[in-house]
XYZ file of C-alpha atoms in Angstrom:
772
model
C 22.705 23.421 -72.557
C 26.083 21.695 -72.519
C 27.517 19.434 -69.828
C 28.922 22.326 -67.834
C 25.481 23.882 -67.431
C 23.804 20.872 -65.869
C 22.563 21.458 -62.332
C 24.498 19.697 -59.622
C 23.031 16.335 -58.580
C 22.397 15.824 -54.912
C 25.205 14.010 -53.086
C 22.675 12.541 -50.680
C 19.935 11.167 -52.887
C 20.254 8.570 -55.599
C 22.084 5.304 -55.864
C 25.778 4.573 -55.590
C 26.428 5.302 -59.259
C 24.892 8.755 -58.999
C 26.832 9.527 -55.856
C 30.053 8.285 -57.478
C 29.485 10.605 -60.447
C 28.964 13.507 -58.055
C 32.109 12.560 -56.129
C 34.251 12.514 -59.261
C 32.819 15.742 -60.705
C 32.605 18.164 -57.758
C 34.014 20.439 -56.466
C 36.442 19.982 -59.367
C 36.684 17.088 -61.846
C 38.957 14.165 -61.023
C 40.847 13.085 -57.928
C 44.347 14.516 -58.479
C 46.216 17.786 -58.664
C 49.866 18.879 -58.908
C 51.341 21.169 -56.275
C 54.669 22.968 -56.165
C 56.996 21.944 -53.348
C 59.189 25.044 -53.561
C 58.198 28.697 -53.069
C 57.550 30.743 -56.202
C 56.795 34.061 -54.609
C 59.357 36.359 -56.169
C 61.777 36.804 -59.059
C 64.602 35.039 -57.236
C 62.434 31.960 -56.658
C 61.631 31.863 -60.365
C 65.303 32.243 -61.265
C 66.183 29.283 -59.024
C 63.280 27.114 -60.151
C 63.705 27.726 -63.854
C 66.120 29.736 -65.945
C 68.978 30.314 -65.209
C 69.195 28.408 -61.916
C 67.872 25.121 -63.283
C 71.046 24.675 -65.342
C 73.087 23.658 -62.299
C 71.062 20.534 -61.379
C 70.694 19.640 -65.066
C 74.477 19.545 -65.504
C 74.934 17.664 -62.235
C 72.535 14.954 -63.436
C 74.204 14.843 -66.842
C 77.513 14.105 -65.134
C 76.020 11.658 -62.633
C 72.525 10.262 -63.384
C 72.148 9.086 -59.762
C 71.885 12.755 -58.760
C 68.380 12.805 -60.239
C 67.267 11.321 -56.923
C 68.788 14.323 -55.115
C 67.635 17.177 -57.356
C 64.261 15.996 -58.733
C 61.104 14.229 -57.608
C 61.915 11.149 -59.707
C 62.850 8.942 -56.731
C 59.354 9.412 -55.310
C 57.425 9.353 -58.594
C 55.619 6.314 -60.006
C 53.725 5.915 -63.269
C 50.463 3.991 -63.103
C 50.137 2.796 -66.707
C 47.208 1.030 -68.387
C 45.828 0.411 -71.857
C 42.401 -0.324 -70.384
C 42.118 -3.851 -71.791
C 41.239 -5.629 -68.528
C 39.719 -3.170 -66.082
C 38.477 -4.975 -62.988
C 34.817 -5.879 -63.380
C 34.497 -3.839 -66.592
C 36.696 -5.648 -69.104
C 38.177 -4.006 -72.184
C 36.801 -0.472 -71.888
C 39.788 1.287 -73.448
C 42.405 3.645 -72.030
C 40.310 6.804 -71.715
C 37.480 5.072 -69.832
C 40.044 3.514 -67.482
C 41.326 6.898 -66.303
C 39.077 7.137 -63.188
C 40.471 3.781 -62.048
C 44.056 4.890 -62.606
C 43.445 8.174 -60.774
C 42.048 6.095 -57.936
C 45.189 3.987 -57.882
C 47.249 7.179 -57.772
C 45.485 8.534 -54.698
C 45.980 5.213 -52.912
C 49.727 5.480 -53.488
C 49.699 8.983 -52.038
C 47.384 8.256 -49.127
C 49.015 5.072 -47.912
C 52.685 5.624 -48.731
C 53.263 9.277 -49.632
C 54.257 8.377 -53.203
C 53.513 10.806 -56.041
C 51.931 9.340 -59.173
C 51.169 10.305 -62.733
C 48.406 8.138 -64.167
C 49.174 7.379 -67.827
C 46.560 5.831 -70.075
C 48.021 4.749 -73.397
C 46.306 3.861 -76.667
C 48.499 0.806 -77.219
C 46.587 -2.487 -77.445
C 49.547 -4.491 -78.743
C 52.627 -5.750 -76.948
C 55.138 -3.923 -79.150
C 53.380 -0.572 -78.769
C 53.061 -0.971 -74.991
C 56.693 -1.915 -74.489
C 57.948 0.860 -76.732
C 55.772 3.535 -75.106
C 56.324 2.551 -71.483
C 60.061 1.937 -71.734
C 60.506 5.426 -73.167
C 59.193 6.852 -69.873
C 62.148 5.637 -67.783
C 63.869 9.042 -67.437
C 60.744 10.474 -65.796
C 59.877 7.872 -63.189
C 61.368 5.949 -60.292
C 59.011 3.022 -60.896
C 56.270 1.685 -63.178
C 53.008 0.173 -61.898
C 51.283 -1.703 -64.724
C 47.545 -1.917 -64.262
C 44.574 -3.623 -65.911
C 46.365 -5.124 -68.934
C 44.781 -8.309 -70.209
C 46.325 -11.765 -70.056
C 48.456 -13.243 -71.516
C 49.892 -10.040 -73.033
C 50.568 -8.659 -69.548
C 53.148 -11.380 -68.866
C 55.151 -10.605 -71.979
C 54.878 -6.842 -71.514
C 56.173 -7.010 -67.972
C 58.963 -9.455 -68.865
C 60.260 -7.314 -71.693
C 59.991 -4.084 -69.729
C 61.945 -5.599 -66.845
C 64.651 -6.616 -69.291
C 64.817 -3.144 -70.875
C 64.319 -0.855 -67.885
C 66.538 -0.176 -64.891
C 63.701 0.774 -62.549
C 61.045 -1.377 -60.822
C 58.264 -2.603 -63.108
C 55.388 -4.210 -61.224
C 52.097 -5.507 -62.640
C 49.933 -5.145 -59.565
C 47.077 -7.294 -60.883
C 49.538 -10.183 -60.901
C 51.953 -9.657 -58.067
C 49.884 -7.558 -55.675
C 47.159 -10.168 -55.574
C 49.743 -12.942 -55.372
C 51.485 -11.413 -52.364
C 48.262 -11.018 -50.356
C 47.040 -14.479 -51.346
C 50.361 -16.037 -50.347
C 50.308 -14.312 -46.942
C 46.751 -15.547 -46.312
C 47.651 -19.087 -47.373
C 50.732 -19.193 -45.143
C 48.663 -18.124 -42.140
C 45.751 -20.416 -43.023
C 48.070 -23.410 -43.324
C 49.667 -22.537 -39.994
C 46.264 -22.546 -38.306
C 45.416 -25.841 -40.010
C 48.706 -27.408 -38.933
C 49.827 -27.952 -42.527
C 52.935 -27.033 -44.514
C 52.992 -25.556 -47.990
C 55.259 -28.239 -49.436
C 52.680 -31.031 -49.119
C 49.265 -29.407 -49.658
C 47.022 -29.855 -52.679
C 46.046 -26.602 -54.393
C 43.130 -26.475 -56.834
C 42.502 -23.305 -58.834
C 39.602 -21.965 -60.844
C 40.956 -19.347 -63.198
C 44.230 -19.170 -65.100
C 44.601 -15.463 -65.811
C 47.391 -13.118 -64.809
C 46.512 -12.963 -61.121
C 45.942 -16.717 -60.699
C 49.196 -17.693 -62.408
C 51.160 -15.073 -60.484
C 49.721 -16.482 -57.242
C 50.858 -19.972 -58.210
C 54.331 -18.802 -59.242
C 54.813 -17.121 -55.865
C 53.445 -20.114 -53.939
C 55.942 -22.325 -55.770
C 58.700 -19.912 -54.746
C 57.519 -20.357 -51.156
C 57.689 -24.168 -51.371
C 54.518 -25.432 -53.051
C 55.037 -28.404 -55.395
C 53.912 -28.047 -59.026
C 52.688 -31.645 -59.034
C 50.252 -30.697 -56.242
C 48.724 -27.801 -58.209
C 45.625 -28.383 -60.373
C 44.715 -25.458 -62.642
C 41.305 -24.989 -64.329
C 39.978 -22.380 -66.748
C 36.911 -22.145 -68.968
C 38.200 -25.147 -70.974
C 38.600 -27.256 -67.846
C 41.772 -28.766 -66.433
C 45.146 -27.621 -67.746
C 46.577 -31.010 -68.743
C 49.487 -32.259 -70.786
C 48.651 -32.282 -74.488
C 45.877 -29.678 -74.294
C 46.015 -27.089 -77.089
C 42.891 -24.956 -76.529
C 43.593 -21.588 -74.805
C 47.081 -22.697 -73.810
C 50.209 -20.578 -73.435
C 53.679 -21.049 -72.020
C 52.691 -19.727 -68.590
C 49.770 -22.121 -68.129
C 51.741 -25.053 -69.507
C 54.012 -24.983 -66.461
C 51.130 -26.465 -64.413
C 49.842 -29.033 -66.915
C 48.949 -32.322 -65.192
C 49.145 -35.880 -66.463
C 45.517 -36.774 -65.877
C 42.378 -38.001 -67.594
C 40.238 -35.807 -65.366
C 38.881 -32.721 -67.050
C 36.668 -30.680 -64.726
C 36.931 -29.087 -61.298
C 34.557 -31.623 -59.696
C 36.930 -34.433 -60.688
C 39.948 -32.822 -59.007
C 38.649 -31.147 -55.848
C 38.884 -34.270 -53.664
C 41.487 -33.885 -50.915
C 42.254 -30.278 -51.794
C 43.683 -28.232 -48.927
C 43.410 -24.920 -50.796
C 40.879 -23.712 -53.355
C 42.081 -20.612 -55.189
C 39.356 -18.927 -57.201
C 40.036 -16.032 -59.547
C 37.332 -16.792 -62.077
C 33.568 -16.337 -61.914
C 30.610 -16.349 -59.553
C 29.222 -19.678 -58.367
C 31.966 -21.897 -59.776
C 32.553 -23.718 -56.494
C 29.368 -25.642 -55.640
C 28.634 -26.324 -51.961
C 28.456 -30.086 -52.540
C 32.089 -30.070 -53.707
C 33.310 -28.785 -50.353
C 32.667 -32.103 -48.608
C 35.423 -33.615 -50.747
C 38.054 -31.163 -49.582
C 40.603 -31.954 -46.881
C 40.214 -31.122 -43.199
C 40.291 -27.383 -42.377
C 40.287 -26.292 -46.021
C 41.272 -22.805 -47.099
C 38.848 -21.316 -49.630
C 40.109 -18.275 -51.554
C 36.966 -17.216 -53.467
C 38.227 -13.979 -55.002
C 35.923 -13.324 -57.969
C 34.336 -9.863 -57.765
C 31.714 -8.727 -57.122
C 30.285 -12.203 -56.525
C 32.771 -14.846 -55.379
C 33.001 -18.439 -56.560
C 31.039 -19.383 -53.451
C 29.433 -17.080 -50.913
C 31.007 -17.354 -47.450
C 27.756 -18.256 -45.720
C 27.181 -21.168 -48.106
C 30.720 -22.423 -47.657
C 30.537 -22.160 -43.887
C 27.200 -23.974 -43.759
C 28.692 -26.917 -45.665
C 32.139 -26.822 -44.030
C 32.195 -25.101 -40.629
C 35.909 -25.860 -40.368
C 36.765 -23.907 -43.534
C 38.775 -20.696 -43.598
C 37.398 -18.307 -46.232
C 38.844 -15.291 -48.035
C 37.087 -13.105 -50.607
C 37.836 -9.929 -52.506
C 34.955 -8.098 -50.842
C 35.176 -5.607 -47.989
C 31.905 -6.776 -46.412
C 33.352 -10.175 -45.459
C 36.256 -11.194 -43.286
C 39.676 -11.787 -44.854
C 39.458 -9.352 -47.757
C 42.246 -9.850 -50.298
C 42.942 -6.229 -51.215
C 46.013 -5.187 -53.196
C 46.275 -1.941 -51.258
C 47.681 -4.088 -48.455
C 50.963 -4.265 -50.320
C 51.590 -2.284 -53.496
C 52.095 1.173 -51.881
C 54.557 -0.217 -49.355
C 56.465 -2.416 -51.806
C 57.063 0.636 -53.971
C 57.913 2.702 -50.874
C 60.684 0.297 -49.930
C 61.847 -0.124 -53.539
C 62.022 3.620 -54.208
C 63.754 4.420 -50.949
C 66.626 2.062 -51.645
C 66.834 2.857 -55.365
C 65.881 -0.686 -56.399
C 66.479 -1.471 -60.056
C 63.718 -4.090 -60.066
C 61.232 -5.845 -57.791
C 62.501 -9.410 -57.593
C 61.269 -12.627 -55.994
C 63.218 -11.971 -52.804
C 61.480 -8.633 -52.327
C 58.052 -10.134 -52.981
C 58.651 -12.981 -50.535
C 59.824 -10.482 -47.926
C 56.509 -8.639 -48.366
C 54.550 -11.896 -48.021
C 56.247 -12.785 -44.761
C 55.884 -9.269 -43.356
C 52.134 -9.213 -44.064
C 51.618 -12.700 -42.654
C 53.514 -11.790 -39.487
C 51.543 -8.568 -39.011
C 48.253 -10.479 -38.995
C 49.504 -12.377 -35.964
C 50.038 -9.155 -34.013
C 47.318 -7.319 -32.090
C 45.035 -5.137 -34.215
C 45.717 -1.401 -33.992
C 42.987 1.055 -33.030
C 42.970 2.585 -36.532
C 42.489 -0.820 -38.101
C 39.849 -1.754 -35.528
C 37.698 1.181 -36.636
C 37.361 -0.451 -40.042
C 35.354 -3.262 -38.475
C 31.932 -3.322 -36.919
C 31.341 -5.392 -33.829
C 34.204 -7.150 -32.104
C 37.756 -6.512 -33.183
C 39.134 -9.589 -34.995
C 41.982 -11.642 -33.566
C 44.371 -13.828 -35.585
C 42.433 -16.916 -36.548
C 40.178 -18.327 -39.292
C 38.368 -14.990 -39.698
C 41.500 -12.859 -39.535
C 44.261 -14.282 -41.727
C 45.465 -10.974 -43.200
C 45.598 -7.433 -41.791
C 43.141 -4.661 -42.521
C 44.133 -2.295 -45.348
C 43.757 0.501 -42.790
C 46.371 -0.865 -40.415
C 49.010 1.918 -40.191
C 51.715 -0.608 -39.311
C 51.731 -2.035 -42.843
C 54.235 0.527 -44.104
C 56.435 -0.008 -41.037
C 56.654 -3.747 -41.693
C 56.617 -4.068 -45.483
C 58.754 -1.173 -46.719
C 61.805 -2.011 -44.548
C 61.475 -5.730 -45.351
C 61.418 -4.968 -49.075
C 64.309 -2.514 -48.866
C 66.385 -5.012 -46.869
C 65.645 -7.804 -49.351
C 66.611 -5.519 -52.247
C 69.964 -4.781 -50.641
C 70.634 -8.421 -49.751
C 69.779 -9.545 -53.313
C 72.002 -6.883 -54.861
C 69.410 -4.750 -56.671
C 69.480 -1.655 -54.416
C 71.377 1.300 -55.902
C 71.051 3.236 -52.631
C 70.868 0.620 -49.840
C 69.362 1.801 -46.555
C 72.306 2.379 -44.221
C 70.453 3.015 -40.967
C 67.229 1.031 -40.641
C 66.432 2.548 -37.253
C 66.511 6.016 -38.803
C 64.499 4.694 -41.751
C 61.819 3.368 -39.399
C 61.724 6.750 -37.681
C 61.189 8.367 -41.078
C 58.342 5.998 -41.900
C 56.840 6.479 -38.440
C 56.790 10.227 -38.997
C 54.791 9.640 -42.157
C 52.369 7.319 -40.355
C 51.739 9.350 -37.269
C 52.947 12.797 -38.364
C 53.801 13.297 -34.698
C 56.915 11.148 -34.878
C 59.528 13.874 -35.323
C 58.108 16.373 -32.859
C 57.351 13.708 -30.276
C 60.671 11.872 -30.622
C 62.515 13.754 -27.833
C 59.524 13.222 -25.566
C 59.434 9.463 -26.183
C 63.212 9.214 -25.810
C 63.097 10.957 -22.445
C 60.035 8.986 -21.290
C 61.733 5.620 -21.891
C 64.431 6.459 -19.340
C 62.155 8.181 -16.808
C 61.760 6.727 -13.335
C 58.516 8.465 -12.399
C 56.374 6.805 -15.024
C 53.147 5.754 -13.279
C 50.298 7.289 -15.305
C 46.750 6.882 -14.061
C 43.887 6.995 -16.571
C 40.461 8.109 -15.383
C 38.636 6.445 -18.300
C 40.295 3.062 -17.943
C 37.455 1.152 -19.590
C 37.645 3.136 -22.851
C 38.985 1.243 -25.875
C 41.393 4.066 -26.716
C 42.912 3.919 -23.260
C 43.220 0.135 -23.386
C 45.023 0.310 -26.720
C 47.203 3.141 -25.482
C 48.094 1.109 -22.391
C 49.378 -1.712 -24.564
C 51.526 0.653 -26.635
C 52.890 2.330 -23.501
C 53.854 -1.048 -22.089
C 55.318 -2.400 -25.330
C 57.414 0.724 -25.891
C 58.340 0.928 -22.185
C 57.093 4.488 -21.929
C 54.885 4.277 -18.845
C 53.361 2.016 -16.221
C 49.615 2.445 -16.709
C 47.106 2.485 -13.869
C 43.539 2.164 -15.123
C 40.487 3.276 -13.203
C 37.583 1.007 -14.092
C 35.601 -2.081 -13.248
C 37.922 -5.112 -13.598
C 35.274 -7.302 -15.221
C 34.512 -4.643 -17.855
C 38.197 -4.045 -18.570
C 38.815 -7.787 -18.938
C 35.842 -8.223 -21.275
C 36.867 -5.313 -23.489
C 40.453 -6.442 -23.697
C 39.189 -9.763 -24.988
C 36.715 -8.164 -27.377
C 39.330 -5.863 -28.909
C 42.007 -8.543 -29.134
C 44.423 -6.793 -26.747
C 46.695 -9.201 -24.946
C 47.688 -7.204 -21.829
C 45.982 -8.299 -18.609
C 44.760 -6.330 -15.570
C 46.750 -6.665 -12.330
C 49.414 -8.523 -14.310
C 50.675 -6.040 -16.877
C 49.018 -2.966 -15.374
C 47.329 -1.906 -12.148
C 43.594 -1.369 -11.777
C 41.687 0.898 -9.410
C 38.114 -0.368 -9.021
C 35.884 2.673 -8.323
C 33.173 0.366 -6.949
C 35.363 -1.513 -4.479
C 38.756 -0.096 -3.512
C 40.181 -0.424 0.005
C 41.467 3.158 -0.172
C 37.982 4.596 -0.596
C 37.708 6.038 2.931
C 41.142 7.586 2.629
C 40.189 9.119 -0.698
C 37.033 10.621 0.832
C 38.929 12.084 3.791
C 41.578 13.609 1.549
C 39.001 15.005 -0.846
C 36.943 16.554 1.925
C 40.069 18.096 3.443
C 40.729 19.834 0.124
C 37.186 20.981 -0.784
C 35.303 20.925 2.511
C 35.299 24.714 2.712
C 34.141 25.052 -0.894
C 30.525 24.037 -0.331
C 31.065 20.259 -0.267
C 29.742 18.403 2.800
C 30.952 14.926 3.903
C 28.063 13.087 2.253
C 28.625 14.886 -1.031
C 32.342 14.093 -0.803
C 31.553 10.377 -0.483
C 29.266 10.552 -3.521
C 31.786 12.442 -5.639
C 34.613 10.041 -4.892
C 32.362 7.093 -5.660
C 31.172 8.528 -8.980
C 34.058 10.598 -10.386
C 37.029 8.729 -11.792
C 38.840 12.011 -12.395
C 38.627 12.785 -8.690
C 40.038 9.340 -7.874
C 42.845 9.846 -10.386
C 43.712 13.318 -9.134
C 43.736 12.077 -5.524
C 46.032 9.213 -6.518
C 48.513 11.697 -7.968
C 48.186 13.982 -4.956
C 48.765 11.051 -2.553
C 51.848 9.898 -4.497
C 50.255 6.678 -5.758
C 50.641 7.844 -9.373
C 52.960 10.311 -11.033
C 50.575 11.805 -13.607
C 46.895 11.888 -14.562
C 45.221 11.572 -17.956
C 41.467 12.309 -18.038
C 38.778 14.050 -20.063
C 38.178 11.446 -22.776
C 34.553 11.347 -21.626
C 32.506 14.228 -20.223
C 32.854 18.009 -20.170
C 36.283 19.596 -20.182
C 35.454 22.238 -17.570
C 34.280 19.661 -15.021
C 37.482 17.642 -15.318
C 39.494 20.880 -15.110
C 37.629 21.884 -11.925
C 38.505 18.593 -10.233
C 42.158 18.834 -11.249
C 42.374 22.426 -10.044
C 40.704 21.643 -6.711
C 42.797 18.554 -5.915
C 46.184 18.913 -7.622
C 46.122 22.695 -7.781
C 48.559 25.144 -9.286
C 52.308 25.005 -9.217
C 53.936 27.258 -6.640
C 54.334 30.752 -8.050
C 51.790 30.162 -10.814
C 48.545 32.093 -10.778
C 46.674 30.565 -13.702
C 46.268 27.313 -15.600
C 46.293 27.255 -19.398
C 45.709 24.930 -22.331
C 48.430 24.622 -24.982
C 47.690 22.861 -28.280
C 50.198 21.581 -30.807
C 49.267 21.241 -34.481
C 51.538 19.202 -36.745
C 51.081 19.588 -40.487
C 53.187 19.725 -43.620
C 54.251 23.212 -42.505
C 55.735 21.764 -39.328
C 54.822 22.258 -35.675
C 52.820 25.265 -34.434
C 51.670 25.755 -30.837
C 48.433 27.609 -29.976
C 47.544 29.072 -26.590
C 45.296 29.410 -24.636
C 42.901 27.113 -26.422
C 40.848 25.582 -23.596
C 40.981 27.304 -20.194
C 40.869 31.117 -19.901
C 37.951 32.907 -21.519
C 39.350 36.451 -21.443
C 42.752 36.537 -19.733
C 44.319 39.750 -18.491
C 47.658 41.056 -19.747
C 49.280 39.620 -16.623
C 47.714 36.214 -17.287
C 48.666 36.276 -20.980
C 52.267 36.995 -20.008
C 52.300 34.070 -17.590
C 50.615 31.770 -20.127
C 53.165 32.735 -22.781
C 56.114 32.013 -20.495
C 54.625 28.689 -19.383
C 53.953 27.769 -23.007
C 57.476 28.678 -24.115
C 58.918 26.486 -21.363
C 56.779 23.598 -22.580
C 57.794 24.165 -26.221
C 61.447 23.828 -25.179
C 60.628 20.417 -23.740
C 60.051 19.260 -27.339
C 63.549 20.373 -28.292
C 62.116 23.361 -30.186
C 63.228 26.952 -29.687
C 60.058 28.971 -29.011
C 59.286 31.966 -31.183
C 56.225 33.649 -29.731
C 53.868 36.005 -31.509
C 51.143 37.848 -29.621
C 48.253 37.700 -32.099
C 45.629 40.390 -32.450
C 43.643 42.257 -35.104
C 46.090 45.132 -34.610
C 49.521 45.192 -36.254
C 52.155 46.938 -34.107
C 49.905 49.742 -32.878
C 47.732 50.106 -35.963
C 44.630 49.943 -33.739
C 43.978 51.065 -30.168
C 41.313 48.593 -29.114
C 41.126 46.959 -25.720
C 42.582 43.667 -26.967
C 45.434 45.448 -28.758
C 46.358 47.367 -25.630
C 46.176 44.163 -23.604
C 48.612 42.363 -25.903
C 51.038 45.335 -25.809
C 50.971 45.285 -22.031
C 51.523 41.544 -22.020
C 54.593 41.979 -24.274
C 56.132 44.435 -21.833
C 55.599 42.035 -18.923
C 57.049 39.094 -20.866
C 60.168 41.031 -21.832
C 60.734 41.965 -18.228
C 60.222 38.451 -16.849
C 61.689 36.386 -19.693
C 64.224 38.607 -21.488
C 65.726 35.625 -23.352
C 62.426 34.633 -24.957
C 62.118 35.522 -28.658
C 58.763 37.282 -28.732
C 57.025 40.197 -30.393
C 53.590 41.683 -30.866
C 50.917 42.750 -31.034
C 50.662 41.546 -34.623
C 48.215 40.072 -37.082
C 48.247 36.372 -37.955
C 49.837 36.924 -41.356
C 52.705 38.845 -39.791
C 53.268 36.037 -37.291
C 53.816 33.468 -40.045
C 55.580 35.687 -42.618
C 58.816 37.458 -41.754
C 58.451 39.513 -44.927
C 55.050 40.875 -43.875
C 56.239 41.418 -40.328
C 59.327 43.403 -41.325
C 57.269 45.466 -43.731
C 55.133 46.588 -40.789
C 57.928 46.682 -38.194
C 61.500 46.578 -39.600
C 62.957 46.375 -36.084
C 60.891 43.368 -35.058
C 62.564 41.150 -32.460
C 61.073 37.988 -33.957
C 62.842 36.140 -36.769
C 61.446 33.619 -39.252
C 58.036 32.067 -38.630
C 56.495 32.182 -35.188
C 55.845 28.712 -33.765
C 53.978 29.834 -30.614
C 50.813 31.791 -31.318
C 49.338 33.586 -28.296
C 45.751 34.841 -28.570
C 43.887 37.550 -26.627
C 40.966 35.330 -25.607
C 39.540 31.824 -25.775
C 37.274 32.599 -28.736
C 40.180 33.673 -30.934
C 42.385 30.767 -29.863
C 39.729 28.072 -30.173
C 38.399 29.303 -33.520
C 41.899 29.594 -34.979
C 42.857 26.142 -33.748
C 39.766 24.542 -35.253
C 40.048 26.295 -38.599
C 43.760 25.693 -39.078
C 43.475 22.087 -37.924
C 40.733 21.380 -40.461
C 42.084 23.397 -43.381
C 45.597 21.973 -43.069
C 44.489 18.461 -42.103
C 46.810 18.862 -39.120
C 47.360 16.445 -36.258
C 46.399 17.817 -32.855
C 48.523 16.969 -29.821
C 46.936 18.122 -26.596
C 45.500 20.025 -25.032
C 48.552 20.249 -22.792
C 47.481 21.572 -19.393
C 50.045 24.054 -18.077
C 50.609 25.343 -14.562
C 49.501 22.373 -12.433
C 51.467 21.385 -9.341
C 51.802 17.841 -10.701
C 51.303 16.567 -14.253
C 47.647 16.273 -15.244
C 46.103 16.588 -18.692
C 42.457 16.915 -19.653
C 42.027 15.543 -23.167
C 39.111 15.918 -25.554
C 36.473 13.389 -26.546
C 37.835 13.143 -30.118
C 41.300 12.033 -29.060
C 42.677 8.819 -30.618
C 44.622 6.120 -28.805
C 47.810 7.497 -30.356
C 46.877 10.897 -28.951
C 46.520 9.287 -25.537
C 49.971 7.731 -25.930
C 51.474 11.100 -26.892
C 50.039 12.838 -23.866
C 50.954 10.023 -21.476
C 54.572 10.177 -22.680
C 54.598 13.927 -22.167
C 53.152 13.522 -18.674
C 55.908 11.034 -17.773
C 58.577 13.500 -18.875
C 56.892 16.296 -16.928
C 56.811 14.129 -13.802
C 60.466 13.150 -14.129
C 61.910 16.480 -15.259
C 59.889 19.206 -13.535
C 62.978 21.359 -13.262
C 63.159 21.659 -17.050
C 60.161 23.955 -16.935
C 62.356 26.603 -15.397
C 65.388 25.967 -17.653
């Protein structure tokens, strides 16, 4: 029995090692794959992709090498290169054994910054072999990320490669760590009321990362005479010969002291990149007031945070571990530094670019924590302070702050071959990567910012997602939020989540337990539903207990312009309240739910995904027209396909006949709408398949509005496509109401709430556009 015949281990049982082996082996070995970005479906595609068509871009690049960025993937391709001589926590395990680590680094580049990576493990233990091998790769890549190369060889390898190569070369173990450490130190010193030019820094460890940290801190203003470096031989002092090199010698002190205990007195910063337990608790009492302890050895730091805090409650502590506050994690910077460097065609990553990254990261930590980042923490969301000196690696704003700062610094320092010309457009591009809804939602946000009717009331005003959305809406001047909830609960949660907006100052609050309009709400509600089996006592109870009812009444009374609800509770109950109180728009006979999925394919709308179980042909026609009007609001020309199991009359089932009848009604009522059907899903998304079945089809290209015969088909399709394509869901968008109201799902994120609130503002301010 060979390795391929072994039975699969259980992914549930066993320890972490066993689960990690399962993760890396199944369903296919490794963590990477290569995908084509151009179609290769016919002979013409092959002729364009390879011979003879490939000759044209080859000659263009020969004549102008800069055109490689236009005709190839080079400008978005990085090599992660290692010889496996200093793999974190594992040591010199060799290049082949380091491959899982390098694959891991590659997926981080892709996940966090959209950068493609080839991991390259080279059998080159010596400096000459490394430099020769890596420098020969320049025609292939837009940048080189050196990884896990032992010290001091790594310094010389990087220096020589930077001299030889005209693309960024970045040893992440050095500079990535240094950038995060520097950002943490800047923020820690600010909290301590100290400045970097007069603090004492004591280090344990003098490897690549430690020395890179010190070099960058000196660039930021630290004084060499205030830096005391220690390694396994003790203090780095003038005249020492053991384990010395030119990079350590920079920090040699004139001193008779020899060990860490002799030099820790008065230290403002301890920087540890060495070994577990090096910093003894009794040494902490000698440090200066409000010391900053960077205990970064992994997996066990130089001192455990609880021991340090017990001895020095005033200390600020960073580690390299994710289970403690202030994790120094290189993923905070390296994807975004390369993103900015690649996008401006930087020829190198210089000190100016690194310092720009430091300052961007430090500044981000002082902002409020995003909802995505907050999910990475258990308990209360951290706020800038001793336990939150640097952002979470999961904060989506990192790319929006670091990449532009790096690109700007590259241009200002003269190393950008393609300087960013329009930083506002560049930020939009990065935002689209972060949120994936950026491009499609842009016209909505643009219109919302100038809208006058922008009061949006939120039924679940105590929910964290709504609170975070309210802050974004206020900061981006999209809406004026009104939150339904208990003021004391809202205030407490704002404080817990580190959100700075305040009730009845930045936004209005409706207290469902004590609002002076309660009697008026009850009277209005009873007037609307009193003949639908609701007596006066029941009306009082409903208004007291249903925030959606309060929100809908507020919109109906003109106290708010739009309603957002449904984050908690059953969809159909929220929909009932909206329908009873706000009702349908004049001339509209049915409500409908429209969902937008945004993926790498683009934007596709699905209807009806939430409301009508088995609509009639008349209802499907109305839903399609309503949906097409809403699609136009996004600045997109609707192309509707009526989806069914039948393909242009190939079957005569009830659903097929219904969709044919709906098409006839749509063409009569909306003759300008590009629509066709009934057709199968493949025909809707492939013009080639569609024309094969119906050469005279009235639909061109890919359909972007898919209309289904019933709720089962729509809901199942939405769920499958959303999951299989890892698509972002915007919606559901409730169509047909007399005034804007949207019932969201329980899985919605705060960004999803923001998207729908912006859409509701536009609907409130431009109702006439529905009929345009």
